[in-house]
mmCIF file of C-alpha atoms in Angstrom:
data_model
loop_
_atom_site.group_PDB
_atom_site.id
_atom_site.type_symbol
_atom_site.label_atom_id
_atom_site.label_comp_id
_atom_site.label_asym_id
_atom_site.label_seq_id
_atom_site.Cartn_x
_atom_site.Cartn_y
_atom_site.Cartn_z
ATOM 1 C CA LYS A 134 84.656 109.005 112.688
ATOM 2 C CA ALA A 135 84.625 109.930 116.390
ATOM 3 C CA ALA A 136 83.886 106.522 117.510
ATOM 4 C CA LEU A 137 86.194 104.550 115.161
ATOM 5 C CA ASP A 138 89.145 107.023 116.348
ATOM 6 C CA TYR A 139 88.361 106.210 119.748
ATOM 7 C CA ILE A 140 88.422 102.278 119.019
ATOM 8 C CA ARG A 141 91.705 102.800 117.237
ATOM 9 C CA TYR A 142 93.564 104.750 119.881
ATOM 10 C CA HIS A 143 92.664 101.843 122.237
ATOM 11 C CA GLN A 144 93.710 99.305 119.979
ATOM 12 C CA ARG A 145 97.170 100.909 119.616
ATOM 13 C CA LYS A 146 97.190 101.414 123.392
ATOM 14 C CA TYR A 147 96.477 97.662 124.004
ATOM 15 C CA ARG A 148 98.941 96.610 121.393
ATOM 16 C CA GLN A 149 101.742 98.874 123.182
ATOM 17 C CA GLN A 150 100.949 97.411 126.508
ATOM 18 C CA ASN A 151 101.140 93.857 125.252
ATOM 19 C CA ASN A 152 104.270 94.390 122.878
ATOM 20 C CA ASN A 153 102.115 93.423 119.899
ATOM 21 C CA ASN A 154 103.636 94.622 116.685
ATOM 22 C CA ILE A 155 100.855 95.059 114.433
ATOM 23 C CA ASP A 156 100.670 97.797 111.721
ATOM 24 C CA ASP A 157 98.669 100.620 113.047
ATOM 25 C CA GLU A 158 96.973 101.190 109.447
ATOM 26 C CA VAL A 159 95.318 97.935 109.799
ATOM 27 C CA VAL A 160 91.507 98.350 110.614
ATOM 28 C CA ASP A 161 88.941 95.647 111.303
ATOM 29 C CA ARG A 162 87.740 95.104 108.221
ATOM 30 C CA GLN A 163 91.123 94.497 106.435
ATOM 31 C CA VAL A 164 91.973 91.595 108.825
ATOM 32 C CA THR A 165 91.305 88.271 108.779
ATOM 33 C CA PRO A 166 89.371 86.526 111.644
ATOM 34 C CA GLN A 167 92.205 84.427 112.457
ATOM 35 C CA HIS A 168 94.362 87.706 112.818
ATOM 36 C CA ARG A 169 91.848 89.108 115.048
ATOM 37 C CA ARG A 170 91.592 86.146 117.651
ATOM 38 C CA LEU A 171 94.971 85.932 117.722
ATOM 39 C CA TYR A 172 96.102 89.413 118.442
ATOM 40 C CA HIS A 173 92.889 90.904 119.865
ATOM 41 C CA PRO A 174 91.104 88.033 122.033
ATOM 42 C CA ILE A 175 87.531 88.656 122.670
ATOM 43 C CA HIS A 176 85.897 88.218 126.193
ATOM 44 C CA LEU A 177 82.518 89.233 125.269
ATOM 45 C CA ILE A 178 80.247 90.372 122.379
ATOM 46 C CA ILE A 179 77.434 92.813 122.930
ATOM 47 C CA SER A 180 75.470 93.483 119.704
ATOM 48 C CA ASP A 181 72.056 94.808 118.395
ATOM 49 C CA ILE A 182 69.830 92.584 116.651
ATOM 50 C CA MET A 183 68.763 95.068 114.164
ATOM 51 C CA MET A 184 71.873 96.300 112.203
ATOM 52 C CA PRO A 185 72.618 97.359 108.484
ATOM 53 C CA GLY A 186 74.309 94.661 106.630
ATOM 54 C CA LEU A 187 74.851 92.268 109.446
ATOM 55 C CA SER A 188 72.193 91.225 112.293
ATOM 56 C CA GLY A 189 72.817 90.237 115.638
ATOM 57 C CA PHE A 190 71.495 86.764 114.620
ATOM 58 C CA ASP A 191 74.161 86.683 111.816
ATOM 59 C CA ILE A 192 76.941 87.345 114.176
ATOM 60 C CA ILE A 193 75.788 84.698 116.463
ATOM 61 C CA SER A 194 75.537 82.151 113.833
ATOM 62 C CA ALA A 195 79.066 82.822 112.547
ATOM 63 C CA LEU A 196 80.423 82.648 116.181
ATOM 64 C CA ARG A 197 78.688 79.457 117.049
ATOM 65 C CA SER A 198 79.942 77.625 113.917
ATOM 66 C CA ASP A 199 83.538 78.272 114.544
ATOM 67 C CA ALA A 200 84.982 76.220 117.444
ATOM 68 C CA SER A 201 87.656 78.913 118.088
ATOM 69 C CA THR A 202 84.669 81.439 118.950
ATOM 70 C CA SER A 203 81.711 79.353 119.905
ATOM 71 C CA LEU A 204 82.213 79.960 123.316
ATOM 72 C CA ILE A 205 82.321 83.625 123.442
ATOM 73 C CA PRO A 206 79.437 85.077 125.617
ATOM 74 C CA THR A 207 76.928 86.903 123.789
ATOM 75 C CA ILE A 208 74.639 89.782 124.614
ATOM 76 C CA LEU A 209 71.880 90.571 122.079
ATOM 77 C CA ILE A 210 70.121 93.948 122.537
ATOM 78 C CA SER A 211 66.779 94.473 120.749
ATOM 79 C CA GLY A 212 63.771 96.793 120.806
ATOM 80 C CA ARG A 213 61.664 94.005 120.565
ATOM 81 C CA ALA A 214 60.256 93.633 123.838
ATOM 82 C CA GLY A 215 58.133 90.680 125.425
ATOM 83 C CA GLU A 216 58.861 86.913 125.779
ATOM 84 C CA GLU A 217 59.066 86.118 122.219
ATOM 85 C CA GLY A 218 61.863 88.236 121.288
ATOM 86 C CA LYS A 219 64.085 86.910 124.489
ATOM 87 C CA VAL A 220 63.316 83.309 123.481
ATOM 88 C CA GLU A 221 64.137 83.974 119.800
ATOM 89 C CA GLY A 222 67.230 85.454 120.965
ATOM 90 C CA LEU A 223 68.362 82.692 123.253
ATOM 91 C CA LYS A 224 67.220 79.874 120.961
ATOM 92 C CA ALA A 225 69.405 81.843 118.308
ATOM 93 C CA GLY A 226 72.367 81.059 120.568
ATOM 94 C CA ALA A 227 72.704 84.245 122.739
ATOM 95 C CA ASP A 228 73.715 83.717 126.272
ATOM 96 C CA ASP A 229 71.639 86.814 127.243
ATOM 97 C CA TYR A 230 68.862 89.367 125.987
ATOM 98 C CA LEU A 231 68.468 93.027 127.033
ATOM 99 C CA VAL A 232 65.237 94.857 125.795
ATOM 100 C CA LYS A 233 65.896 98.800 124.851
ATOM 101 C CA PRO A 234 65.769 100.959 126.642
ATOM 102 C CA PHE A 235 67.925 99.739 129.338
ATOM 103 C CA GLY A 236 69.891 101.039 132.142
ATOM 104 C CA VAL A 237 73.937 101.196 131.910
ATOM 105 C CA LYS A 238 74.126 99.517 135.269
ATOM 106 C CA GLU A 239 72.053 96.610 134.152
ATOM 107 C CA LEU A 240 74.184 96.304 130.963
ATOM 108 C CA VAL A 241 77.469 96.423 133.167
ATOM 109 C CA ALA A 242 76.109 93.689 135.500
ATOM 110 C CA ARG A 243 75.241 91.166 132.971
ATOM 111 C CA ALA A 244 78.573 91.803 131.088
ATOM 112 C CA ARG A 245 80.180 91.160 134.583
ATOM 113 C CA THR A 246 78.348 87.985 135.137
ATOM 114 C CA HIS A 247 79.168 86.501 132.089
ATOM 115 C CA LEU A 248 82.751 87.534 131.946
ATOM 116 C CA GLU A 249 82.845 86.084 135.685
ATOM 117 C CA LEU A 250 81.476 82.472 134.478
#
């Protein structure tokens, strides 16, 4: 709950700074993908491969199949070490792949690189 409150706080702050008049009661799962793209531009996606419900591979597949999101850089995170895991992630369409555990400095450096490209 604390993480969701944190996200909502920053979404409201972003909307206020950008004069976006979106109802504060609307949360991510109630908003259409088109609405999200219009009012919350995404510059980078960092996703774990193994998540309940929707895997990182599912997210990449959905992003790459939509022309409006196909160029958003993605970094996959996995506990699966070794060359096979990395190759599988990159073949799936990820722009980068990090193996857990990783350092925050490495994640920030990789994210910064993709944002600056």
